[in-house]
PDB file of C-alpha atoms in Angstrom:
ATOM      1  CA  MET A   1      -6.435 -14.553  -8.973  1.00 53.00           C
ATOM      2  CA  GLU A   2      -5.822 -10.372  -8.699  1.00 82.00           C
ATOM      3  CA  LYS A   3      -2.296  -9.593  -7.645  1.00 90.00           C
ATOM      4  CA  LEU A   4      -1.347  -6.730  -5.558  1.00 92.00           C
ATOM      5  CA  VAL A   5       0.703  -4.105  -6.740  1.00 93.00           C
ATOM      6  CA  ILE A   6       2.101  -1.223  -3.894  1.00 93.00           C
ATOM      7  CA  GLY A   7       3.876   1.581  -3.858  1.00 92.00           C
ATOM      8  CA  LEU A   8       5.849   3.083  -0.346  1.00 91.00           C
ATOM      9  CA  VAL A   9       4.903   6.961   0.008  1.00 91.00           C
ATOM     10  CA  GLN A  10       5.928   9.343   2.629  1.00 90.00           C
ATOM     11  CA  THR A  11       3.398  12.030   2.651  1.00 90.00           C
ATOM     12  CA  HIS A  12      -0.493  12.731   2.258  1.00 88.00           C
ATOM     13  CA  ASP A  13      -0.286  14.306  -0.471  1.00 90.00           C
ATOM     14  CA  GLU A  14       2.313  11.894  -2.285  1.00 91.00           C
ATOM     15  CA  ALA A  15      -0.612   9.276  -1.320  1.00 91.00           C
ATOM     16  CA  GLU A  16      -3.023  11.196  -3.139  1.00 90.00           C
ATOM     17  CA  ALA A  17      -0.887  11.836  -6.203  1.00 90.00           C
ATOM     18  CA  ALA A  18      -0.086   7.862  -6.092  1.00 91.00           C
ATOM     19  CA  ALA A  19      -4.401   7.431  -6.086  1.00 91.00           C
ATOM     20  CA  GLU A  20      -4.819   9.545  -8.752  1.00 91.00           C
ATOM     21  CA  ARG A  21      -2.070   7.727 -10.908  1.00 91.00           C
ATOM     22  CA  ILE A  22      -4.061   4.581 -10.154  1.00 93.00           C
ATOM     23  CA  ILE A  23      -7.562   5.842 -10.764  1.00 93.00           C
ATOM     24  CA  ASP A  24      -6.475   7.379 -14.216  1.00 92.00           C
ATOM     25  CA  CYS A  25      -5.700   3.819 -14.797  1.00 92.00           C
ATOM     26  CA  GLY A  26      -9.497   3.242 -15.154  1.00 94.00           C
ATOM     27  CA  TYR A  27      -9.781   2.128 -10.579  1.00 95.00           C
ATOM     28  CA  THR A  28     -11.991   3.684  -8.461  1.00 92.00           C
ATOM     29  CA  ARG A  29     -11.200   5.324  -5.289  1.00 90.00           C
ATOM     30  CA  GLN A  30     -12.587   2.519  -3.173  1.00 90.00           C
ATOM     31  CA  GLU A  31      -9.788  -0.185  -4.615  1.00 93.00           C
ATOM     32  CA  VAL A  32      -6.841   2.029  -3.581  1.00 93.00           C
ATOM     33  CA  SER A  33      -5.552   0.673  -0.038  1.00 93.00           C
ATOM     34  CA  LEU A  34      -3.819   2.766   2.405  1.00 93.00           C
ATOM     35  CA  LEU A  35      -1.769   0.932   5.063  1.00 94.00           C
ATOM     36  CA  MET A  36       0.135   2.737   7.702  1.00 93.00           C
ATOM     37  CA  THR A  37       1.110   3.207  11.410  1.00 92.00           C
ATOM     38  CA  ASP A  38      -1.363   4.708  13.696  1.00 87.00           C
ATOM     39  CA  ALA A  39       1.675   8.209  13.831  1.00 89.00           C
ATOM     40  CA  THR A  40       1.663   8.245  10.836  1.00 90.00           C
ATOM     41  CA  ARG A  41      -2.210   8.654  10.361  1.00 87.00           C
ATOM     42  CA  HIS A  42      -2.444  10.928  12.804  1.00 84.00           C
ATOM     43  CA  ARG A  43       0.378  12.420  11.433  1.00 87.00           C
ATOM     44  CA  CYS A  44      -0.720  12.714   7.798  1.00 84.00           C
ATOM     45  CA  PHE A  45      -4.291  12.289   7.712  1.00 79.00           C
ATOM     46  CA  ARG A  46      -5.178  14.433  10.393  1.00 73.00           C
ATOM     47  CA  SER A  47      -6.001  18.593  10.716  1.00 64.00           C
ATOM     48  CA  PRO A  48      -4.577  20.744  13.554  1.00 62.00           C
ATOM     49  CA  ASP A  49      -7.857  20.667  15.620  1.00 60.00           C
ATOM     50  CA  GLY A  50      -6.928  16.604  15.531  1.00 57.00           C
ATOM     51  CA  ALA A  51     -10.378  16.026  13.131  1.00 57.00           C
ATOM     52  CA  PRO A  52      -9.619  13.487  10.060  1.00 55.00           C
ATOM     53  CA  SER A  53      -8.808  15.267   6.785  1.00 54.00           C
ATOM     54  CA  SER A  54     -10.884  16.441   4.594  1.00 46.00           C
ATOM     55  CA  GLN A  55      -9.031  15.664   1.659  1.00 54.00           C
ATOM     56  CA  THR A  56     -10.208  12.841  -0.385  1.00 55.00           C
ATOM     57  CA  PHE A  57      -8.494  10.120   1.957  1.00 62.00           C
ATOM     58  CA  GLY A  58      -9.472  11.500   5.161  1.00 53.00           C
ATOM     59  CA  ALA A  59     -12.797  10.252   5.571  1.00 51.00           C
ATOM     60  CA  ALA A  60     -11.307   6.460   4.467  1.00 60.00           C
ATOM     61  CA  VAL A  61      -8.596   6.998   7.139  1.00 62.00           C
ATOM     62  CA  ALA A  62     -11.019   8.057   9.529  1.00 55.00           C
ATOM     63  CA  MET A  63     -12.660   4.492   8.964  1.00 57.00           C
ATOM     64  CA  SER A  64      -9.831   2.296   8.566  1.00 70.00           C
ATOM     65  CA  VAL A  65      -9.391  -0.875  10.665  1.00 71.00           C
ATOM     66  CA  VAL A  66      -6.791  -0.241  13.137  1.00 73.00           C
ATOM     67  CA  VAL A  67      -4.822  -3.790  14.098  1.00 74.00           C
ATOM     68  CA  PRO A  68      -3.473  -3.117  17.703  1.00 69.00           C
ATOM     69  CA  ASP A  69      -1.251  -5.756  17.961  1.00 72.00           C
ATOM     70  CA  LEU A  70       0.636  -5.374  14.581  1.00 77.00           C
ATOM     71  CA  GLY A  71       0.528  -1.411  15.099  1.00 80.00           C
ATOM     72  CA  PHE A  72      -0.980  -0.136  12.468  1.00 87.00           C
ATOM     73  CA  VAL A  73      -3.897   0.776  10.206  1.00 89.00           C
ATOM     74  CA  VAL A  74      -5.013  -0.011   6.776  1.00 90.00           C
ATOM     75  CA  ALA A  75      -7.918   1.231   4.955  1.00 89.00           C
ATOM     76  CA  GLY A  76      -9.671  -0.371   1.734  1.00 89.00           C
ATOM     77  CA  PRO A  77      -9.602  -3.397   0.058  1.00 91.00           C
ATOM     78  CA  LEU A  78      -6.542  -4.380   1.879  1.00 91.00           C
ATOM     79  CA  ALA A  79      -7.941  -4.342   4.882  1.00 88.00           C
ATOM     80  CA  ALA A  80      -9.949  -7.971   3.841  1.00 87.00           C
ATOM     81  CA  VAL A  81      -6.161  -9.296   3.776  1.00 86.00           C
ATOM     82  CA  VAL A  82      -5.405  -8.124   6.759  1.00 87.00           C
ATOM     83  CA  ALA A  83      -8.375  -9.465   8.503  1.00 84.00           C
ATOM     84  CA  SER A  84      -7.813 -12.906   6.931  1.00 85.00           C
ATOM     85  CA  ALA A  85      -3.905 -12.826   8.238  1.00 84.00           C
ATOM     86  CA  VAL A  86      -4.537 -11.729  11.535  1.00 80.00           C
ATOM     87  CA  GLY A  87      -8.353 -14.548  11.766  1.00 82.00           C
ATOM     88  CA  ALA A  88      -5.616 -17.390  10.482  1.00 85.00           C
ATOM     89  CA  GLY A  89      -3.262 -16.944  12.765  1.00 81.00           C
ATOM     90  CA  ILE A  90      -0.814 -14.824  11.564  1.00 76.00           C
ATOM     91  CA  THR A  91       1.637 -13.048  13.996  1.00 69.00           C
ATOM     92  CA  GLY A  92       4.511 -12.630  12.150  1.00 74.00           C
ATOM     93  CA  GLY A  93       3.924  -8.765  11.395  1.00 86.00           C
ATOM     94  CA  LEU A  94       3.147  -6.897   7.921  1.00 91.00           C
ATOM     95  CA  ARG A  95       5.991  -8.724   6.297  1.00 92.00           C
ATOM     96  CA  GLU A  96       3.781 -11.974   6.831  1.00 91.00           C
ATOM     97  CA  ILE A  97       0.631 -10.777   5.894  1.00 90.00           C
ATOM     98  CA  LEU A  98       2.052  -9.534   2.417  1.00 91.00           C
ATOM     99  CA  MET A  99       3.625 -12.340   1.266  1.00 91.00           C
ATOM    100  CA  THR A 100       0.511 -14.417   2.110  1.00 87.00           C
ATOM    101  CA  ALA A 101      -1.323 -11.836  -0.757  1.00 88.00           C
ATOM    102  CA  GLY A 102       2.194 -12.944  -3.404  1.00 88.00           C
ATOM    103  CA  VAL A 103       4.538 -10.187  -2.511  1.00 90.00           C
ATOM    104  CA  PRO A 104       7.867 -11.810  -2.554  1.00 91.00           C
ATOM    105  CA  ARG A 105       9.511 -11.678   0.859  1.00 92.00           C
ATOM    106  CA  HIS A 106      12.442  -9.081   0.147  1.00 92.00           C
ATOM    107  CA  TRP A 107      10.007  -6.964  -0.716  1.00 90.00           C
ATOM    108  CA  ALA A 108       7.411  -7.306   1.799  1.00 92.00           C
ATOM    109  CA  GLU A 109      10.666  -6.916   4.606  1.00 93.00           C
ATOM    110  CA  ARG A 110      11.539  -3.639   2.567  1.00 92.00           C
ATOM    111  CA  TYR A 111       7.409  -2.662   3.479  1.00 92.00           C
ATOM    112  CA  GLU A 112       7.770  -3.426   6.365  1.00 93.00           C
ATOM    113  CA  ALA A 113      10.515  -1.705   7.201  1.00 93.00           C
ATOM    114  CA  GLY A 114       9.111   1.550   5.482  1.00 93.00           C
ATOM    115  CA  VAL A 115       5.854   1.488   7.520  1.00 94.00           C
ATOM    116  CA  ARG A 116       7.215   1.081  10.936  1.00 92.00           C
ATOM    117  CA  GLN A 117       9.917   4.622   9.623  1.00 93.00           C
ATOM    118  CA  GLY A 118       6.363   6.326   8.739  1.00 94.00           C
ATOM    119  CA  GLY A 119       5.849   6.023   5.201  1.00 94.00           C
ATOM    120  CA  ILE A 120       2.228   5.165   3.802  1.00 93.00           C
ATOM    121  CA  LEU A 121       1.742   1.583   1.761  1.00 94.00           C
ATOM    122  CA  VAL A 122      -0.781   2.690  -1.311  1.00 94.00           C
ATOM    123  CA  SER A 123      -2.217  -0.572  -3.304  1.00 94.00           C
ATOM    124  CA  VAL A 124      -4.627  -1.753  -5.384  1.00 94.00           C
ATOM    125  CA  PHE A 125      -5.965  -5.339  -6.571  1.00 95.00           C
ATOM    126  CA  ALA A 126      -4.494  -5.379 -10.614  1.00 95.00           C
ATOM    127  CA  ARG A 127      -7.247  -6.900 -12.801  1.00 94.00           C
ATOM    128  CA  SER A 128      -4.876  -8.201 -15.184  1.00 92.00           C
ATOM    129  CA  GLU A 129      -1.607  -9.260 -16.413  1.00 90.00           C
ATOM    130  CA  ARG A 130      -1.783  -5.615 -18.438  1.00 90.00           C
ATOM    131  CA  ASP A 131      -2.390  -3.929 -15.449  1.00 93.00           C
ATOM    132  CA  VAL A 132       0.140  -5.456 -12.907  1.00 91.00           C
ATOM    133  CA  GLY A 133       2.420  -3.863 -15.290  1.00 89.00           C
ATOM    134  CA  LEU A 134       0.844  -0.726 -16.103  1.00 90.00           C
ATOM    135  CA  LEU A 135       0.183   0.190 -12.360  1.00 92.00           C
ATOM    136  CA  HIS A 136       3.824  -0.823 -11.441  1.00 86.00           C
ATOM    137  CA  LEU A 137       4.872   2.152 -14.141  1.00 86.00           C
ATOM    138  CA  VAL A 138       2.036   4.581 -12.410  1.00 86.00           C
ATOM    139  CA  LEU A 139       3.798   3.368  -8.779  1.00 82.00           C
ATOM    140  CA  ASP A 140       7.395   4.113 -10.712  1.00 71.00           C
ATOM    141  CA  ASP A 141       6.477   7.579 -12.078  1.00 47.00           C
ATOM    142  CA  ASN A 142       5.854   8.979  -8.290  1.00 46.00           C
ATOM    143  CA  GLY A 143       9.226   8.173  -7.129  1.00 44.00           C
ATOM    144  CA  LEU A 144       7.915   4.559  -5.106  1.00 43.00           C
ATOM    145  CA  TYR A 145       9.054   1.160  -4.010  1.00 41.00           C
ATOM    146  CA  ALA A 146       7.120  -1.104  -6.654  1.00 39.00           C
ATOM    147  CA  ILE A 147       7.230  -4.953  -6.554  1.00 38.00           C
ATOM    148  CA  ARG A 148       6.240  -7.167  -9.149  1.00 38.00           C
ATOM    149  CA  HIS A 149       4.123 -10.652  -8.136  1.00 38.00           C
ATOM    150  CA  ALA A 150       6.272 -13.587  -7.774  1.00 33.00           C
ATOM    151  CA  ALA A 151       5.101 -14.893 -10.609  1.00 34.00           C
ATOM    152  CA  GLU A 152       7.031 -12.802 -12.808  1.00 39.00           C
ATOM    153  CA  ARG A 153      10.437 -13.936 -11.007  1.00 32.00           C
ATOM    154  CA  GLU A 154      12.417 -10.315 -11.934  1.00 39.00           C
ATOM    155  CA  ALA A 155      13.902  -8.245  -9.325  1.00 35.00           C
ATOM    156  CA  TYR A 156      12.895  -4.834  -9.702  1.00 35.00           C
ATOM    157  CA  ASP A 157      14.743  -2.700  -7.244  1.00 34.00           C
ATOM    158  CA  ILE A 158      13.652   1.065  -8.114  1.00 33.00           C
ATOM    159  CA  PHE A 159      14.746   3.442  -5.355  1.00 30.00           C
ATOM    160  CA  CYS A 160      13.643   7.163  -4.255  1.00 24.00           C
TER     161      CYS A 160
END
């Protein structure tokens, strides 16, 4: 089973940097997901004239899935997890959705709060245990919050 590895950033440039480091680990841009509020999408991924940003994530974010009941937008493979959770009737918000993807409760709560405060989740489903560790390091090097899968049973508190 693939494991979700997440980082929390504050700007478009930080999201781009995190994605580039993930790509350097052998993943494609299509495997990288972004999740944010609609307000953050407009703040970070729109040009001054209101059109989608022409930078690399601009097109993906322009085609993102809006989840109005929960108040956020998601682009990339994480959209399938969100759609599945919403379809299953999970209504507790982002925290519960992330928990269904294997994120420990305390990290899911932090990520939900970070998104509500204008942050951007950058995530990827790791293909192997080795990649889980590598991707954590990649995200940590960007000064991001990072999680470890619950099966690793380690406290992993990295703060900006």
